[in-house]
Coordinates of C-alpha atoms in Angstrom, one line a residue:
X248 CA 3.9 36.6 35.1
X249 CA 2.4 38.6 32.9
X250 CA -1.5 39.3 32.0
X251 CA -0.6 37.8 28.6
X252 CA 1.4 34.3 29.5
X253 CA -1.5 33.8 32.1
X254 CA -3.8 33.8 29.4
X255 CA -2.0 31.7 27.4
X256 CA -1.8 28.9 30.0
X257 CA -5.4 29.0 31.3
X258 CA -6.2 28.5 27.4
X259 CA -3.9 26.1 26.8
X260 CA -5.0 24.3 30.1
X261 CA -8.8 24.5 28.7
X262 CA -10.6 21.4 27.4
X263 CA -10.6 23.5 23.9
X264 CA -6.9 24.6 24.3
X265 CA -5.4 21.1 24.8
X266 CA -8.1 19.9 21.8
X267 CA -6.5 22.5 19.9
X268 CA -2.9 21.2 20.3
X269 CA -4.3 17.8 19.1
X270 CA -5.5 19.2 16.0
X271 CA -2.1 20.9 15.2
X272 CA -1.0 17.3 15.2
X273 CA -3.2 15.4 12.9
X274 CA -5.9 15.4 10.0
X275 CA -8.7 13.7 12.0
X276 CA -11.8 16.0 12.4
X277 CA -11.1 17.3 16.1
X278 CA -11.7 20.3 17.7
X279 CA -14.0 21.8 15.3
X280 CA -15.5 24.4 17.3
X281 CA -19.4 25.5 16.9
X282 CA -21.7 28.1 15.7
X283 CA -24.6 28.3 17.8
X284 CA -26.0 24.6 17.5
X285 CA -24.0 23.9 14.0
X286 CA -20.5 23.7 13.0
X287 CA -18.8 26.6 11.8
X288 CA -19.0 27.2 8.0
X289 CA -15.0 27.0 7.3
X290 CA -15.5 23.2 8.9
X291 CA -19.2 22.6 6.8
X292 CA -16.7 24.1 3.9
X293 CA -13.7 21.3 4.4
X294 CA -15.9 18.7 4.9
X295 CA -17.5 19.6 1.6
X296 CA -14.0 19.3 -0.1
X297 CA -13.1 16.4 1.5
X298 CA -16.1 14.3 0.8
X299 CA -15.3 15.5 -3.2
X300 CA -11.9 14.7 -3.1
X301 CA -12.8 11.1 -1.6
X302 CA -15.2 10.7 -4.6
X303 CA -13.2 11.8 -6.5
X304 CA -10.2 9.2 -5.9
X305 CA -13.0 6.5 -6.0
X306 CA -13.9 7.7 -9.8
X307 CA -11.1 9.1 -11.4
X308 CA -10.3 6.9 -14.3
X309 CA -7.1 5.0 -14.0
X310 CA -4.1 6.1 -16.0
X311 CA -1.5 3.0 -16.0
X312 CA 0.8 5.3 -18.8
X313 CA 2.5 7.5 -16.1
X314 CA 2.9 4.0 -14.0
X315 CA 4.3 2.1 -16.7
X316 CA 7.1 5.0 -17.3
X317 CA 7.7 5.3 -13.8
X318 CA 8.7 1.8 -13.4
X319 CA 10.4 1.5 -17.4
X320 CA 12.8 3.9 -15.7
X321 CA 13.8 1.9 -12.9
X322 CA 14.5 -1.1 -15.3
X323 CA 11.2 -3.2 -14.8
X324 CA 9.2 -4.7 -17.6
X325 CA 5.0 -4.6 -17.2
X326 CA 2.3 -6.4 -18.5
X327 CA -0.9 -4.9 -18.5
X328 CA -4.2 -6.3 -17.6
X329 CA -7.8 -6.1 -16.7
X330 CA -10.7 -7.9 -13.9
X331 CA -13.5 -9.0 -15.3
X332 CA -15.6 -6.1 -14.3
X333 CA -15.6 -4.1 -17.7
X334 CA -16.9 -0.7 -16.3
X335 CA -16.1 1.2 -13.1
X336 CA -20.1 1.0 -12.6
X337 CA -19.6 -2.9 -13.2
X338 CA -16.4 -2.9 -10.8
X339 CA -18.2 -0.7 -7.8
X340 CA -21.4 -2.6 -7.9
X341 CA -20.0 -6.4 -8.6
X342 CA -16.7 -7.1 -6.1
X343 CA -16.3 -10.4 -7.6
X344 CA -15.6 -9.6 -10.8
X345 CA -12.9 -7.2 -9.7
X346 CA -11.3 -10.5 -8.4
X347 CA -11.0 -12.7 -11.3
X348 CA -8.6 -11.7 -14.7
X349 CA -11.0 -11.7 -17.9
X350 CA -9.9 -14.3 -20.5
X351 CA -8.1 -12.4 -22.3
X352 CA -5.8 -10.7 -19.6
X353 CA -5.4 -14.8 -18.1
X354 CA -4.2 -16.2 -21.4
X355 CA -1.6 -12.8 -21.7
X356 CA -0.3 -13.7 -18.0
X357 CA -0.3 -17.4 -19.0
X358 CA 2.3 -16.9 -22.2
X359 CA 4.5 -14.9 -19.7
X360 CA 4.7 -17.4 -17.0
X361 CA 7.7 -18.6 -15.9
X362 CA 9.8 -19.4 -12.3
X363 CA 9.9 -16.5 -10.2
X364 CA 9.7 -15.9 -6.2
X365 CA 7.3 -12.8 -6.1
X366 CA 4.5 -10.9 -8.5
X367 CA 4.5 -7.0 -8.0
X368 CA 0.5 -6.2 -9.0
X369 CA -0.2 -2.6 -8.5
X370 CA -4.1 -2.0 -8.9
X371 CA -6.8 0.8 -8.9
X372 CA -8.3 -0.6 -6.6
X373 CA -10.3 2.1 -4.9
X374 CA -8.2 5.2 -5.3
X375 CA -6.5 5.5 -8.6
X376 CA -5.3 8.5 -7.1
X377 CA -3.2 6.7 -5.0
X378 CA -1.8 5.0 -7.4
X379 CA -0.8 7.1 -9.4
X380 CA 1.0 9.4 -6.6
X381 CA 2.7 6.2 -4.3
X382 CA 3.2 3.3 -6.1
X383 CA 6.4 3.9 -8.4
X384 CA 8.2 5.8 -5.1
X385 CA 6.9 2.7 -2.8
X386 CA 8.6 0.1 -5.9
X387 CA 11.9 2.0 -6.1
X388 CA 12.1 2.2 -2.5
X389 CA 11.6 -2.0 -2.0
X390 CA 14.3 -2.6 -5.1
X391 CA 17.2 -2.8 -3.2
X392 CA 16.0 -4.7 -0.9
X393 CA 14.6 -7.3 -3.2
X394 CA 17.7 -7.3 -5.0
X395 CA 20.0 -8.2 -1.7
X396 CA 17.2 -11.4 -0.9
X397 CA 18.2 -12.3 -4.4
X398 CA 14.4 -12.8 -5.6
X399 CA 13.9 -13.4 -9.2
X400 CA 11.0 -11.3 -9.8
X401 CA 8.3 -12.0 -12.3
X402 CA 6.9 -9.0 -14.4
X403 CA 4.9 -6.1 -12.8
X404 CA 1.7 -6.6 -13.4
X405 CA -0.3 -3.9 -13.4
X406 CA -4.2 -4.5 -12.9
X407 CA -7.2 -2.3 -14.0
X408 CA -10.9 -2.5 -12.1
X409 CA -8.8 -5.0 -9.6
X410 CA -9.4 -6.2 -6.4
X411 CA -6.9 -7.5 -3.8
X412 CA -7.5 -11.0 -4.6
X413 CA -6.8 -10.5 -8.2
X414 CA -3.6 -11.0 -7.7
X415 CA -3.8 -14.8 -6.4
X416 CA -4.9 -15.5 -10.0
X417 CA -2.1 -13.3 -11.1
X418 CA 0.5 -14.9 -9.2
X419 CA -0.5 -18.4 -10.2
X420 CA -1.0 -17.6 -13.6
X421 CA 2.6 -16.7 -13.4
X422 CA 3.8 -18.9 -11.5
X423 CA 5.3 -17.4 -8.2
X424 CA 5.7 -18.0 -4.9
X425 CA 4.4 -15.1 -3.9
X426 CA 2.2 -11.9 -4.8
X427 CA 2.5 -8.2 -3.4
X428 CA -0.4 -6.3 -4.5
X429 CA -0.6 -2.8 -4.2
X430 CA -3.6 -0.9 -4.7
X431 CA -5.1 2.4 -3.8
X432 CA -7.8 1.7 -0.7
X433 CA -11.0 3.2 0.3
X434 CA -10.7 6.6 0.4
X435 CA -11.3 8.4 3.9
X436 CA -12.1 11.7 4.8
X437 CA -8.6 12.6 5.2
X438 CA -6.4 10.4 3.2
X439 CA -7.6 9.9 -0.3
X440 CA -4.3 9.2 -1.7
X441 CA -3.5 5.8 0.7
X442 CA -2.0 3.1 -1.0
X443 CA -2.0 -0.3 0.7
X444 CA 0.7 -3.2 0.4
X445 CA -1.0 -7.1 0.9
X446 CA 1.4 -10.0 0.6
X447 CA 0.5 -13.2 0.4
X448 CA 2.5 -16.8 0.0
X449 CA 1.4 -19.6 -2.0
X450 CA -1.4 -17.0 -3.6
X451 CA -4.4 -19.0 -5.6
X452 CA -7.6 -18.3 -6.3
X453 CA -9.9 -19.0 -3.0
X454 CA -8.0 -17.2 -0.6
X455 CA -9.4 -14.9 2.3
X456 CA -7.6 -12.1 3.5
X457 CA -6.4 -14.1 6.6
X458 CA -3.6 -15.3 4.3
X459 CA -2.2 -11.8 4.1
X460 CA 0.1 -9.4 5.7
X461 CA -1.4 -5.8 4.9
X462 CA 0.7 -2.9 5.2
X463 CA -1.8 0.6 4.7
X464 CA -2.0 4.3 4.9
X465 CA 1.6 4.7 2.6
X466 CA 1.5 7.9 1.5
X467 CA 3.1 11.4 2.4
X468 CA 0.9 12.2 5.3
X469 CA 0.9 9.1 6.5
X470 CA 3.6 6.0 6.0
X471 CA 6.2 7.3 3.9
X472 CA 7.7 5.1 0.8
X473 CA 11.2 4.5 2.6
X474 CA 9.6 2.8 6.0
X475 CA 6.6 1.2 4.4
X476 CA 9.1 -0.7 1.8
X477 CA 11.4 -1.5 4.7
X478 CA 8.6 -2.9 6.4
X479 CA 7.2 -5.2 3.3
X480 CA 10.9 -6.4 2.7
X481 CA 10.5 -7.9 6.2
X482 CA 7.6 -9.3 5.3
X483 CA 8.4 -10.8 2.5
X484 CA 11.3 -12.2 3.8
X485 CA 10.1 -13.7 6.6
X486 CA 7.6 -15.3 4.2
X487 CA 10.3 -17.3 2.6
X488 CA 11.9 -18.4 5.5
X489 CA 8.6 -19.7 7.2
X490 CA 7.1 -20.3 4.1
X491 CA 3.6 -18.4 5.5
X492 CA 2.0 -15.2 5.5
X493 CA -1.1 -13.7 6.9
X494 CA -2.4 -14.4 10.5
X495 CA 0.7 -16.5 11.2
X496 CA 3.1 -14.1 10.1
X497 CA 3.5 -11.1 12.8
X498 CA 5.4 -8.1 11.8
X499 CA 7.8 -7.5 13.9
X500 CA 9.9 -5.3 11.3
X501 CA 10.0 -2.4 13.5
X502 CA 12.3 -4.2 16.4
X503 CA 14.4 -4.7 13.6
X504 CA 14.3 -1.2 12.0
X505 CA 15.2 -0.2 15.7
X506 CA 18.0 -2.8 16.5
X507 CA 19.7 -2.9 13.2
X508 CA 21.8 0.2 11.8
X509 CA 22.5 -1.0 8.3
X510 CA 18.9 -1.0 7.9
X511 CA 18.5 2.1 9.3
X512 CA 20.9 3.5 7.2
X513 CA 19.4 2.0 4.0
X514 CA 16.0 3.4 4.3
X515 CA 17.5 7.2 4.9
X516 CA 20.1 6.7 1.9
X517 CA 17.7 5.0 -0.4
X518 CA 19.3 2.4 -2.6
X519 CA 22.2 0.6 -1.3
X520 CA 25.3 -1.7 -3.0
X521 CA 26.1 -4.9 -1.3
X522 CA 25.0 -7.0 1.7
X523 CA 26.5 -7.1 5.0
X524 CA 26.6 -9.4 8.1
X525 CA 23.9 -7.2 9.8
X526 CA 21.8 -6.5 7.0
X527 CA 18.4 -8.3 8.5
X528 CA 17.3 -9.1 4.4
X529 CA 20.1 -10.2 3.2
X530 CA 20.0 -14.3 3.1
X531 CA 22.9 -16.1 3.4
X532 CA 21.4 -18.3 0.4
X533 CA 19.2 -17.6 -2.4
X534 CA 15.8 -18.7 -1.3
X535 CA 15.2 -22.6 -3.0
X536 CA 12.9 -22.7 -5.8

C-alpha cells in the first residue's frame, strides 16, 4: 500500500475523518473543527449568515402576488385574506391573533362559502420565504392527485399574519370538510425556506394540534414537492375514509409509495390522466357529501 492510501485510511478511520464524512452528508453543524479554544472563523462566519438568513425569513414581508399567479396558472381561483394581527410586530408578539380572520377577511370567506371537501390555505406563517419558493410547486404536485379522489375543492385561500389554526375558521367559514394549511415554519439554522403541510378533518375554531396530520421540512434540501404531495394525498385520503385526522391517523404513506408502482410512477412523471385498479388514491366512489 502506498504512503499515501495509508494516510488516507488512518484519516478516514479518525474520530475527525468519519465526522467529516458526516458532514459531506448533511447541513447540521458537525464537524466544525477548532481554533485554539474557539471555532474557526469560516464556521463563526456561516453561523453569522445563517442566523441573518433565519431572520430574515421570519421578517421578510409577505408577497401573496407571485403566489396568486403561480396558482392562476394552474387553473385555481384565490381569495385573499388577513389574521387579526395587523402588523408583523402585532403577529410575532400576539399568537392568538394570528389565529382568528379579522371581520373583514370572515364576512369575504362567508360570501364565498359553499359545499366543498377540502380548503387549500397557504400562510406566512413564519417564513414568507418559504412560501414564496415551495408552495405553488408543492399545489401543482398534489393536483392530480386531488383530481383522481374526485374532491371538489373550495377556493385557495391564501392567509397573511396567519397561524396554523387560522385555517379551522377558514375552513368553516367555507364550509369544508377539511382544511390543508400550508405555511412557512420556524426558521432553523439550516432550513429557512421549510414549508410545512397540517391537515385537519372537521376543522373549527378550538382545535389543538392533536387533530392534525403535519407533514414538514418540504423544500429542496429537504422533502421535495413530488414525495411530500404524495404523502398529503394519503393523508387526506385516509381522512375521508376514516373520517379522522391527527393522533388517530398514522401515516403509513410510505408502505404504499413502496408497494404500489402506479404511485410510484406518478410522483416521478408528475401529473397523470386517469385512475387505475392500483392507484392507492383513487376511490371507487366520490367521497359522500
Amino acid at each position: 500500500m502506498s504512503g499515501d492510501g495509508a494516510g488516507n485510511d488512518r484519516r478516514a478511520a479518525s474520530p475527525a475523518g468519519r465526522f467529516a464524512e458526516l458532514a459531506r452528508l448533511t447541513p447540521a453543524r458537525i464537524a466544525l473543527g477548532r481554533a485554539g479554544a474557539s471555532l474557526p472563523t469560516r464556521e463563526v462566519l456561516r453561523f453569522g449568515l445563517a442566523h441573518a438568513q433565519a431572520r430574515d425569513a421570519v421578517h421578510t414581508p409577505f408577497q401573496p402576488a407571485g403566489v396568486v399567479a403561480g396558482l392562476a396558472a394552474l387553473g385555481l381561483e384565490t381569495v385573499l385574506v388577513e389574521s387579526a394581527a395587523r402588523s408583523r410586530a402585532d403577529y410575532l408578539r400576539r399568537p392568538d391573533l394570528g389565529r382568528s380572520l379579522s371581520s373583514e377577511s370572515l364576512s369575504v370567506l362567508e360570501a364565498a362559502r359553499g359545499r366543498a371537501d377540502l380548503a387549500i390555505v397557504v400562510a406566512d406563517g413564519l417564513s414568507s420565504t418559504a412560501v414564496h419558493q415551495n408552495a405553488v410547486a408543492l399545489i401543482a404536485a398534489l393536483l392530480p392527485f386531488l383530481q383522481r379522489q374526485r374532491l371538489a375543492l373550495a377556493p385557495v385561500v391564501i392567509a397573511a399574519q396567519a397561524r396554523v389554526a387560522l385555517g379551522d375558521e377558514i375552513a368553516q367559514a367555507l364550509g369544508a370538510r377539511a382544511v390543508a394549511v400550508l405555511i412557512g415554519e420556524r426558521p432553523g439554522l439550516s432550513s429557512p425556506d421549510s414549508l410545512g403541510a397540517y391537515l385537519t378533518f372537521g376543522p373549527r375554531p378550538g382545535l389543538t394540534d392533536a387533530s392534525r396530520n403535519c407533514i414538514s421540512n418540504i423544500r429542496p434540501g429537504g422533502l421535495d414537492a413530488a414525495t411530500a404531495a404524495f404523502k398529503l394525498a394519503w393523508l387526506i385520503d385516509q381522512a375521508f375514509r376514516r373520517s379522522l385526522t391527527g393522533v388517530a391517523l398514522k401515516d403509513e404513506s410510505e408502505a404504499a409509495f413502496e408497494a404500489t408502482a402506479a404511485a410510484r410512477a406518478a410522483v416521478a412523471a408528475g401529473p397523470v390522466s386517469g385512475e387505475g385498479a392500483d392507484d392507492p388514491l383513487a376511490p371507487a366512489t366520490p367521497p359522500a357529501r
